[in-house]
Short mmCIF file of C-alpha atoms in Angstrom, two decimals:
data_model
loop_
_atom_site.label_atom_id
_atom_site.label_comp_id
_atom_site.label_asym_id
_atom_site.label_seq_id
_atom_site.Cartn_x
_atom_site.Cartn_y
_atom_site.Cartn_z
CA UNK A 1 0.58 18.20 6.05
CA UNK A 2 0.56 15.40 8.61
CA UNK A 3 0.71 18.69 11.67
CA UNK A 4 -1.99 19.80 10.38
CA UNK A 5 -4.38 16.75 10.02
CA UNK A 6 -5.08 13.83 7.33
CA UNK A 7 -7.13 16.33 5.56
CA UNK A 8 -4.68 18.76 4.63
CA UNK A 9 -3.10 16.80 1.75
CA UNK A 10 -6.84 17.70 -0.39
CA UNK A 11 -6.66 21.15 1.16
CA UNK A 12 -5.26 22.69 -2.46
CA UNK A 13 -8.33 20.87 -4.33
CA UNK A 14 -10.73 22.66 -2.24
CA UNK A 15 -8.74 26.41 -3.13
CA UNK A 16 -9.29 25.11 -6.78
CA UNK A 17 -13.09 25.08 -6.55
CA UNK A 18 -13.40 28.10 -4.92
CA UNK A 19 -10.71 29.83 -7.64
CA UNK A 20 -13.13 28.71 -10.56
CA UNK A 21 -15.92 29.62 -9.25
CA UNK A 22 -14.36 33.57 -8.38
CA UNK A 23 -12.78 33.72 -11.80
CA UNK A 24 -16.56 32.81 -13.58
CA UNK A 25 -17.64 35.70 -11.36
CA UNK A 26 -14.88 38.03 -12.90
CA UNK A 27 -15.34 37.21 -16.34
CA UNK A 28 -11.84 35.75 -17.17
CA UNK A 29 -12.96 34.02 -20.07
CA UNK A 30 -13.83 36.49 -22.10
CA UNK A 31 -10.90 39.29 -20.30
CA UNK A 32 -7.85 37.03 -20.47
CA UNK A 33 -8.30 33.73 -21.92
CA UNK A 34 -9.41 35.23 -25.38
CA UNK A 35 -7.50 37.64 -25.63
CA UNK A 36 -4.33 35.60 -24.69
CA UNK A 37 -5.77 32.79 -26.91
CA UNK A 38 -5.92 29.65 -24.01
CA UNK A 39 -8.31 27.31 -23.09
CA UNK A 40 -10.72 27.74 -20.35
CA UNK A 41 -10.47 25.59 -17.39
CA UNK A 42 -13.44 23.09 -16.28
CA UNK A 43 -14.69 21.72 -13.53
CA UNK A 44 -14.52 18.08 -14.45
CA UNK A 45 -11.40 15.59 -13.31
CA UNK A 46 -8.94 14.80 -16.04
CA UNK A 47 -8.79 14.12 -18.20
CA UNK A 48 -9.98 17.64 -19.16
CA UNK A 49 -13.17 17.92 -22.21
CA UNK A 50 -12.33 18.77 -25.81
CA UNK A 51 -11.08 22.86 -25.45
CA UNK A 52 -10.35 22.82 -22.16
CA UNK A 53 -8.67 21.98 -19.36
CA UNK A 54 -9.27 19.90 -16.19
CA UNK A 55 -10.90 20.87 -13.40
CA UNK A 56 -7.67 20.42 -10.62
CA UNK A 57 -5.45 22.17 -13.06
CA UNK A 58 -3.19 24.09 -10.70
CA UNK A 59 -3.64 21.36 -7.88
CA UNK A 60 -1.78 18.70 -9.90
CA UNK A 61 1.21 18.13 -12.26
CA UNK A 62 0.77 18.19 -16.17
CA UNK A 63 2.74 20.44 -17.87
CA UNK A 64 4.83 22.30 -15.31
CA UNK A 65 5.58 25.22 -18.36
CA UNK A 66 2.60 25.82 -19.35
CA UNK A 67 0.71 25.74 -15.88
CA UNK A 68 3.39 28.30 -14.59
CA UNK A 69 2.54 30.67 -17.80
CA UNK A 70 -0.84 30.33 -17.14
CA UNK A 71 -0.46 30.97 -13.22
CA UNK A 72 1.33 34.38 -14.46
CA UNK A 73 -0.89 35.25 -16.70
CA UNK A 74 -3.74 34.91 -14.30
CA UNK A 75 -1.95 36.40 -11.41
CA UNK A 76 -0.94 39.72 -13.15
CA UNK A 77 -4.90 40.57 -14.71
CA UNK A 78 -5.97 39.94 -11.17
CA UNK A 79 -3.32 42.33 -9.62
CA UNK A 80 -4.26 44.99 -12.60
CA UNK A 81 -8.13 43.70 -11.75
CA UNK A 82 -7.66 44.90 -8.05
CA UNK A 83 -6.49 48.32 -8.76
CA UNK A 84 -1.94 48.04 -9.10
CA UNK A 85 -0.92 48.07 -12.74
CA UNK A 86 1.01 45.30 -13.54
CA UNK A 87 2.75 44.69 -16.77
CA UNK A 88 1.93 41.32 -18.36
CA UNK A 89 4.48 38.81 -18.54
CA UNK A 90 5.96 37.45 -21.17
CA UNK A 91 6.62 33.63 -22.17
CA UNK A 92 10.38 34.15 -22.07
CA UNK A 93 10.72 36.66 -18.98
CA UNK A 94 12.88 35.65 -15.82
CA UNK A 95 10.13 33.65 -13.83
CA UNK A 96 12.20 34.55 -10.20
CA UNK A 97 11.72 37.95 -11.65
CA UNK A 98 8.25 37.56 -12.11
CA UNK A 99 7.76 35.45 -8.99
CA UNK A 100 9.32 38.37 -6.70
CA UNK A 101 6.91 40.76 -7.95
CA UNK A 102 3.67 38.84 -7.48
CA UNK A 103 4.58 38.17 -3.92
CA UNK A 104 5.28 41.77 -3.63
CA UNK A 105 1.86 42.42 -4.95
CA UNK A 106 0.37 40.29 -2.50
CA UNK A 107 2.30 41.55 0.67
CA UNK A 108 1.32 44.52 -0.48
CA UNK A 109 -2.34 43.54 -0.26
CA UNK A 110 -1.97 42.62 3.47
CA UNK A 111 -1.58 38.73 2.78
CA UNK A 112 0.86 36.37 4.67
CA UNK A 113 3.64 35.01 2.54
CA UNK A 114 5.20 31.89 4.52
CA UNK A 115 6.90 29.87 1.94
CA UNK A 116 9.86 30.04 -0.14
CA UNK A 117 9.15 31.58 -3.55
CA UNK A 118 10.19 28.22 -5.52
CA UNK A 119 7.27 26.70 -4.60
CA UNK A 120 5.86 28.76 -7.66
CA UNK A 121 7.93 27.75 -10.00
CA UNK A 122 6.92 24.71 -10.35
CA UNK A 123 3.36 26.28 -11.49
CA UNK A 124 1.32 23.77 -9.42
CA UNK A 125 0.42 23.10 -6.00
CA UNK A 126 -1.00 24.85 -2.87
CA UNK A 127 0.90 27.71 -2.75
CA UNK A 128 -0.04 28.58 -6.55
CA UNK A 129 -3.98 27.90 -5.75
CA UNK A 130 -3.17 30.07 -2.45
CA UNK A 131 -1.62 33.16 -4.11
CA UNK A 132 -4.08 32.67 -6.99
CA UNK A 133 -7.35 32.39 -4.52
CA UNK A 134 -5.60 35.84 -2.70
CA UNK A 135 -5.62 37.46 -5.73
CA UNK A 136 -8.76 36.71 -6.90
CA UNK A 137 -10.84 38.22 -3.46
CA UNK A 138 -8.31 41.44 -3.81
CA UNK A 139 -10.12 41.74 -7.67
CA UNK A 140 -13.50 41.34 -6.12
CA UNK A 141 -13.25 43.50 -3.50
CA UNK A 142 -12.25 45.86 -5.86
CA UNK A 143 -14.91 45.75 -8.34
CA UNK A 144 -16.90 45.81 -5.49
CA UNK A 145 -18.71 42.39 -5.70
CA UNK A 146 -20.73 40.85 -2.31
CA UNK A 147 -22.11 37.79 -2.04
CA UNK A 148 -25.62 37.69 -1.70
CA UNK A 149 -27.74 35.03 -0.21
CA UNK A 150 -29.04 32.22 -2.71
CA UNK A 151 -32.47 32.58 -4.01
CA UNK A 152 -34.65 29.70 -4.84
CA UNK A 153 -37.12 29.09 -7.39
CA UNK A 154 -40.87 28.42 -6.50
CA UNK A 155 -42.19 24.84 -7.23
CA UNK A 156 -45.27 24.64 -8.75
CA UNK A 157 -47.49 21.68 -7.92
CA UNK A 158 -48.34 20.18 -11.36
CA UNK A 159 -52.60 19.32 -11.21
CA UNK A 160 -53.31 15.90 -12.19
CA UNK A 161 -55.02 15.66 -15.33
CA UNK A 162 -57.21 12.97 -15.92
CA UNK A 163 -57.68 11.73 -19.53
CA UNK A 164 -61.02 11.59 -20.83
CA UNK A 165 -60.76 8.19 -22.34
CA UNK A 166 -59.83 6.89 -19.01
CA UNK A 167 -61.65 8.75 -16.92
CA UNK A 168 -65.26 8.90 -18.46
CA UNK A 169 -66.64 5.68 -18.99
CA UNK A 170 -70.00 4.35 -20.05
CA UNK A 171 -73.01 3.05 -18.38
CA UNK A 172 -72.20 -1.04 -19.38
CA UNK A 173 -68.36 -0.69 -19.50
CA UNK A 174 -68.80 1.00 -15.73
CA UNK A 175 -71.13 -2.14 -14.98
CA UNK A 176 -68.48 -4.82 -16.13
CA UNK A 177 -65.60 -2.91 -14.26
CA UNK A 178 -67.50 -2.86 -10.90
CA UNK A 179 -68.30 -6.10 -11.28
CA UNK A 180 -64.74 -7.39 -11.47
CA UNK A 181 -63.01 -4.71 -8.95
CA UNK A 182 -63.80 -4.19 -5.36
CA UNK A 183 -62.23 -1.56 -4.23
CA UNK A 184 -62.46 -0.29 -0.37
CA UNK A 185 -62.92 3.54 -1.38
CA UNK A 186 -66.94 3.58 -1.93
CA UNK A 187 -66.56 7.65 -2.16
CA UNK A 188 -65.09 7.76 -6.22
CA UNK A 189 -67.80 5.80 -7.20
CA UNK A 190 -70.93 5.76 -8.30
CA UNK A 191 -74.14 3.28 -7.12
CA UNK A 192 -75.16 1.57 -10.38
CA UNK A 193 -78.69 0.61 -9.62
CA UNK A 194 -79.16 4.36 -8.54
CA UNK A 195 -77.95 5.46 -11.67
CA UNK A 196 -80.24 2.81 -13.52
CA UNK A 197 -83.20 4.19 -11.71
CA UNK A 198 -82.26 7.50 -12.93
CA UNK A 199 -81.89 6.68 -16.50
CA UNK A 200 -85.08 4.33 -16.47
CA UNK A 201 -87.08 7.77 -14.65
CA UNK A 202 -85.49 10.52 -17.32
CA UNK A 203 -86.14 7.96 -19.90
CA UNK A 204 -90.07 7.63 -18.95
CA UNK A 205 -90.07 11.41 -18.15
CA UNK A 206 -88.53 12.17 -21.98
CA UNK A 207 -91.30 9.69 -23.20
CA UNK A 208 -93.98 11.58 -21.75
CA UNK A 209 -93.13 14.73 -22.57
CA UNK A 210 -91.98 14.33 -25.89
CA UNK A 211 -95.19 15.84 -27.13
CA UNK A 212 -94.73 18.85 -25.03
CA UNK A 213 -91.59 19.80 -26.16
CA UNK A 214 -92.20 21.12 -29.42
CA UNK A 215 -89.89 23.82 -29.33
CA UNK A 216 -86.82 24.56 -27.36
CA UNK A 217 -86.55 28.35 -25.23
CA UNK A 218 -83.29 27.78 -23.85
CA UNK A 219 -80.30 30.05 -24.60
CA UNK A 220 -77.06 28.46 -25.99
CA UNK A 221 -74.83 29.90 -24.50
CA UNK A 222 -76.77 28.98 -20.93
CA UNK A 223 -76.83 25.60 -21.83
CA UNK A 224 -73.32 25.22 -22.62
CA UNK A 225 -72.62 26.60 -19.70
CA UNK A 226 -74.72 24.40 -17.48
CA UNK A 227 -72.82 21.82 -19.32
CA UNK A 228 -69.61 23.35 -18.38
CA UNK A 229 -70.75 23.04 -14.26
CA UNK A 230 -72.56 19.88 -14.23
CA UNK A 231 -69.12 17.56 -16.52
CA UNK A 232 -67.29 17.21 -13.16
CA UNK A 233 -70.45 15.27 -11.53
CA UNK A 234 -70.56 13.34 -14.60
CA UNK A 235 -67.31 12.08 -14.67
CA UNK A 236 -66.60 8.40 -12.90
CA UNK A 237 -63.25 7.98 -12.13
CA UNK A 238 -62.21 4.54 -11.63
CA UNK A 239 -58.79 3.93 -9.52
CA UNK A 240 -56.49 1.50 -11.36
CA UNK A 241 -55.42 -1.81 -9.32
CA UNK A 242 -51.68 -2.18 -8.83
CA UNK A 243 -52.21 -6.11 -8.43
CA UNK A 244 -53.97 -6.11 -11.50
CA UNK A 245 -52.69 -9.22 -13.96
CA UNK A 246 -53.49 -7.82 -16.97
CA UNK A 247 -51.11 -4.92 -16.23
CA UNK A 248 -47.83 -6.97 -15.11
CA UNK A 249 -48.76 -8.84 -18.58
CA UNK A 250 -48.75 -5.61 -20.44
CA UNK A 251 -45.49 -4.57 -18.51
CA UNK A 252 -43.60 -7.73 -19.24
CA UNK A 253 -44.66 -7.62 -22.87
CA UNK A 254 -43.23 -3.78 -23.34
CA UNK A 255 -39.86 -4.69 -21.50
CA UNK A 256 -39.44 -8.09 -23.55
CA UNK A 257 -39.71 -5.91 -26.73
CA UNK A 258 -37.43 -3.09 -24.90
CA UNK A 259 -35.12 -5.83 -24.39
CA UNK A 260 -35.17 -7.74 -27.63
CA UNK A 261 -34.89 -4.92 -29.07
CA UNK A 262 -31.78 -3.65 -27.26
CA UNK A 263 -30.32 -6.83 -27.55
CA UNK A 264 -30.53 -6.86 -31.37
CA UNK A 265 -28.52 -3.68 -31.53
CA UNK A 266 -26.35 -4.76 -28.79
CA UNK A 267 -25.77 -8.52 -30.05
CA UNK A 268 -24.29 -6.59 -33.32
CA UNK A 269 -21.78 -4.36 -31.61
CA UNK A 270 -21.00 -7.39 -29.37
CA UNK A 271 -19.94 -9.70 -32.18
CA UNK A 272 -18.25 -7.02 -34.02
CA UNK A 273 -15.89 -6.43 -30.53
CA UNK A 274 -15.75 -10.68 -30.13
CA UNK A 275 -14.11 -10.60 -33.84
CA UNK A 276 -12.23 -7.40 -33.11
CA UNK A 277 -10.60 -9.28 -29.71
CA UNK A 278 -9.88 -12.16 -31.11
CA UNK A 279 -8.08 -10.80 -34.39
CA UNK A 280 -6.24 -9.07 -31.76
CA UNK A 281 -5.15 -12.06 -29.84
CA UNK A 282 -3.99 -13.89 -33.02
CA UNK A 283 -1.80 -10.77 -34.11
CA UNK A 284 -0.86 -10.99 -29.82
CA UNK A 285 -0.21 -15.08 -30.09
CA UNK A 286 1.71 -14.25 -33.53
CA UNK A 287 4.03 -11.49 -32.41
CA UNK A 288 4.67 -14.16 -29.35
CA UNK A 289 5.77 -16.92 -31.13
CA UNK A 290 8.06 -14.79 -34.00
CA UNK A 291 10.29 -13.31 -30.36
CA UNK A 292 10.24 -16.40 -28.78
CA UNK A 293 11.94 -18.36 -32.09
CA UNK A 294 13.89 -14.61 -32.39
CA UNK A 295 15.27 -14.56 -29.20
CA UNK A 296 15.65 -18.17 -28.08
CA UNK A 297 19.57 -18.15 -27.44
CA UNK A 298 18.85 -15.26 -25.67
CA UNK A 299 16.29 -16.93 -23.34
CA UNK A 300 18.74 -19.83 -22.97
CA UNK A 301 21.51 -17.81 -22.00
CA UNK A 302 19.61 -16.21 -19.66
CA UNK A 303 18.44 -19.34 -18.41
CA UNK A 304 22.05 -21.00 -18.22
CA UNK A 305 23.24 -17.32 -15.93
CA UNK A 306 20.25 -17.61 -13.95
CA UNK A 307 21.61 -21.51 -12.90
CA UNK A 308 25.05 -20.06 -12.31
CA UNK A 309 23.48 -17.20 -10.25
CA UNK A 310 21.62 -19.89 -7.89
CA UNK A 311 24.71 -21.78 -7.29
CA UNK A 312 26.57 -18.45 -6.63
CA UNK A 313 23.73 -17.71 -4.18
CA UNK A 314 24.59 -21.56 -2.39
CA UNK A 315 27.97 -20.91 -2.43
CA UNK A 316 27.50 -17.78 -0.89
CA UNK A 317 25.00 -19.08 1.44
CA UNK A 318 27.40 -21.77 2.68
CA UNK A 319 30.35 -19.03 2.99
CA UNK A 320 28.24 -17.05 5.05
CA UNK A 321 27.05 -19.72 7.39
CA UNK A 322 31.03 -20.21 8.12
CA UNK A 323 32.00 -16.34 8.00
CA UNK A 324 28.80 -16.22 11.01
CA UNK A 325 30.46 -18.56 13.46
CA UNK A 326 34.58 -17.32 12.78
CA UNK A 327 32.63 -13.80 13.27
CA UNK A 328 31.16 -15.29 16.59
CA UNK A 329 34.45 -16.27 17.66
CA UNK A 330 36.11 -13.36 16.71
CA UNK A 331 33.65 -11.34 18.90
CA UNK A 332 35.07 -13.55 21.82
CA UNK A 333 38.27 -13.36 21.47
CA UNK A 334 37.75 -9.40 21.52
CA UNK A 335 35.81 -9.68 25.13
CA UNK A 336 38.64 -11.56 25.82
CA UNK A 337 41.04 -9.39 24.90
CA UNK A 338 39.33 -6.05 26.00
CA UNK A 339 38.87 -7.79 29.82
CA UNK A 340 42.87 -8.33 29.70
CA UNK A 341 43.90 -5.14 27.80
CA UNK A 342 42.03 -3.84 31.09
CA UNK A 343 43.53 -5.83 33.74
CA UNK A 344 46.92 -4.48 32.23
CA UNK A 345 46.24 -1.37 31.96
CA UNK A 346 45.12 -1.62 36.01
CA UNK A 347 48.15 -3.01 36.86
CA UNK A 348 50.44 -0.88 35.05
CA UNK A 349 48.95 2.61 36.15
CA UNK A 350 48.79 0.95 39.87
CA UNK A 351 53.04 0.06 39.13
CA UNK A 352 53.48 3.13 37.84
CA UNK A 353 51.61 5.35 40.59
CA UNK A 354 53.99 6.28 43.41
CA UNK A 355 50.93 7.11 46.11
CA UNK A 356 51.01 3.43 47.60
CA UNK A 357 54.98 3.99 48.03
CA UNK A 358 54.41 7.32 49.62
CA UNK A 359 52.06 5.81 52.24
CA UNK A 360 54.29 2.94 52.88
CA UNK A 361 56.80 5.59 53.57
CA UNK A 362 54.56 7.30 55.96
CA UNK A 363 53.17 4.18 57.92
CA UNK A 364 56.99 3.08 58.48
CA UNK A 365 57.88 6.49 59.30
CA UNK A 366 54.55 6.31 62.12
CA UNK A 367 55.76 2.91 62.91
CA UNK A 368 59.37 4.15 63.94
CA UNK A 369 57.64 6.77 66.11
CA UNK A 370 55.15 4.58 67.85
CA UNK A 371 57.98 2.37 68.35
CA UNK A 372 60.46 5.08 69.95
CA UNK A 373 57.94 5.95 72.43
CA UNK A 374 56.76 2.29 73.27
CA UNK A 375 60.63 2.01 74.23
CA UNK A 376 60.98 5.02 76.33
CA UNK A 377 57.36 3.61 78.12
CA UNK A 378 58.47 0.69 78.47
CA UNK A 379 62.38 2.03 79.62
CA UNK A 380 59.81 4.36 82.19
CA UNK A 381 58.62 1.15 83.63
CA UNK A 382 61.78 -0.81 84.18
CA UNK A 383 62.75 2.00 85.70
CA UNK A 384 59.61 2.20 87.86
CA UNK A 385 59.63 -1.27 88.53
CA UNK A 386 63.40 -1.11 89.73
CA UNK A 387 62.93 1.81 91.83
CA UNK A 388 59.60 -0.32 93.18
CA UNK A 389 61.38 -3.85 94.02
CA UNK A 390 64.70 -1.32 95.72
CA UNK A 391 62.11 0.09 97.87
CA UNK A 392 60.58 -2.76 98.86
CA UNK A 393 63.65 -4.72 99.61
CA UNK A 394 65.06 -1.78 101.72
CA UNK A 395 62.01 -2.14 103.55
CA UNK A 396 62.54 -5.85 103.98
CA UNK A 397 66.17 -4.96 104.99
CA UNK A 398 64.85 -2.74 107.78
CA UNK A 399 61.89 -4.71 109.12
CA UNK A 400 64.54 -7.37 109.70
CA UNK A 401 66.99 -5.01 111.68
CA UNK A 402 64.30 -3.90 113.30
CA UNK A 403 63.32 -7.66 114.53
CA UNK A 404 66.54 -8.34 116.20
CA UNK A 405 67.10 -5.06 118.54
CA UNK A 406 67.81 -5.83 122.56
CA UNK A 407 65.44 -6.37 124.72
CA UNK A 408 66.94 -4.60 127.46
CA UNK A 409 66.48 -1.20 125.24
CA UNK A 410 62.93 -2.66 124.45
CA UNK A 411 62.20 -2.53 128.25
CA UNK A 412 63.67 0.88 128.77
CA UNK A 413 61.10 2.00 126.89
#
């Protein structure tokens, strides 16, 4: 649930709405529910009305038994719905049993199983709103049911209907009202000294001709209806003022009574819960006093083990601080000891390794060598040096003979 987003966790609830509202459209109330004698499921949170049962009934946990024979039950009128028989289970059947072949129904139908088959078991949950939801589109599709676009019904406008009491009016109450209104809309109403000059001319007109009218020629059912098409033109409608005193006054009056006489009723049920409460909290103060004297050595036991526990908890406190520092010490002692244990262990495999000896071996034996031949150099050079001073003394030798020859064989020459 948290791969998939923080909304997945309310994913089931939603499955739940849709399976109610595709199992109203396949009649399983009257189908299955009746004839297996269970209560109808709802659409309202639990707890669930009288006769039925809540709304997220699969989608959370309240009797695992009976949600997983329900779930069953449902499951195998759907598959039988959609067009595989499917023998009805029992209360006491194998539920893997039953479990294996409902999944096999649904692979059947094309539909992805990826979750263990104990997650239906349990009778709850997404997976059982999932397999559920499946099962009930395979039963539509197979009755052959489409969903068709919503259709809404017409509004009609309600006319206004204007009261005749309120609406005509006579000649002095219409004076007295237009005296104490002004209103800004001059079109509603009508012009009072027009209307007096009317009266005052049909009035002199009726007096002068009642001598002529002797008898009347008009038809009835004319008259009545020229009566019918002149009424609208007599009618004065007068628009109501909002900031009108007398009707706040009116209002306050009606909502005083309202409320006086809501309070009555409600002042009654009011002290009846006050005297219900407070019966209540005697019985609550009574019962508290009779275990308090009942179990007093008990609550000073308790008390006297709770004192020992806090000086425990000191003691241990104390022990702790010293256990702390010796366990600070003890740590370095062990550096200590490692950083030797590893000096040691240097040494020894450096006493122990014959490579140094081997090289000592080899730089003596290259010493010995370098040494021979330094001696036969250096024999090389006495000898050259010998040979060098010999030569150089015979030459000495013979210069000097040479010095001392006779002159009388120097002059022959």
């Amino acid at each position: 649930a948290e791969q998939r987003g923080p909304g997945a966790a309310y994913h089931m609830f939603v499955l739940m709405e849709d399976l109610l509202d595709k199992l109203k459209l396949l009649n399983y109330e009257e189908e299955t529910l009746q004839r297996h004698n269970m209560r109808p499921l709802s659409r309202c949170l639990s707890p669930a009305p009288p006769g039925g049962r809540g709304g997220h009934y699969f989608a959370l946990p309240t009797n695992p038994g009976e949600q997983f024979f329900m779930f069953c039950t449902l499951a195998a009128w759907m598959i039988t719905k959609a067009g595989h028989p499917f023998e009805q289970p029992q209360e006491y059947d194998d539920p893997n049993a039953v479990i294996s072949n409902v999944l096999s129904e649904l692979r059947s139908f094309g539909r992805p199983v990826d979750f263990p088959p104990s997650k239906l078991k349990a009778g709850y949950g997404e997976q059982v709103c999932y397999v559920l939801d499946c099962l009930a589109e395979e039963a539509l599709k197979s009755t052959g049911f489409s969903w068709k676009r919503p259709v809404y019904p017409t509004e009609e406008l309600e006319e206004e209907e204007i009261t005749e009491d309120d609406a005509e009016l006579t000649l002095s109450k219409l004076e007295e009202d237009v005296a104490e209104e002004e209103s800004d809309n001059e079109e509603n109403f009508m012009d009072l000294n027009v209307l007096k000059a009317q009266t005052y001319r049909s009035g002199m007109n009726d007096v002068a001709k009642q001598e002529e009218i002797l008898q009347s020629s008009t038809d009835a059912a004319e008259w009545n209806l020229e009566v019918e098409r002149v009424l609208p033109q007599l009618k004065v409608t007068v628009r109501t003022d909002n900031k009108d005193w007398r009707v706040h006054v009116d209002q306050m009056h009606q909502h005083k009574d309202g409320i006086e006489s809501s309070l009555t009723e409600t002042r009654g049920y009011l002290d009846k819960l006050h005297n219900e409460i407070s019966k209540t909290l005697e019985k609550i103060s009574s019962r508290e006093k009779y275990i308090n004297n009942q179990l007093e050595h008990l609550v000073q036991e308790y008390r006297s083990a709770q004192a020992l526990l806090s000086e425990a908890k000191d003691k241990y406190q104390e022990g702790s601080g010293g256990v702390t520092e010796k366990i600070k010490v003890l740590s370095e002692i062990t550096e200590v000891l490692e950083r030797v244990k590893q000096e040691t262990e240097e040494k020894g495999s450096s006493m122990t390794d014959g490579a140094p000896l081997v090289k000592i071996k080899q730089a003596l034996t290259k010493l010995k060598q370098e040494t021979i031949q330094m001696d036969i150099q250096i024999g090389v050079m006495e000898h050259t040096l010998l040979q060098a001073k010999l030569k150089e003394k015979s030459n000495m030798t013979r210069d000097m003979h040479a010095a001392t020859i006779p002159e009388a064989i120097i002059g022959a020459y």
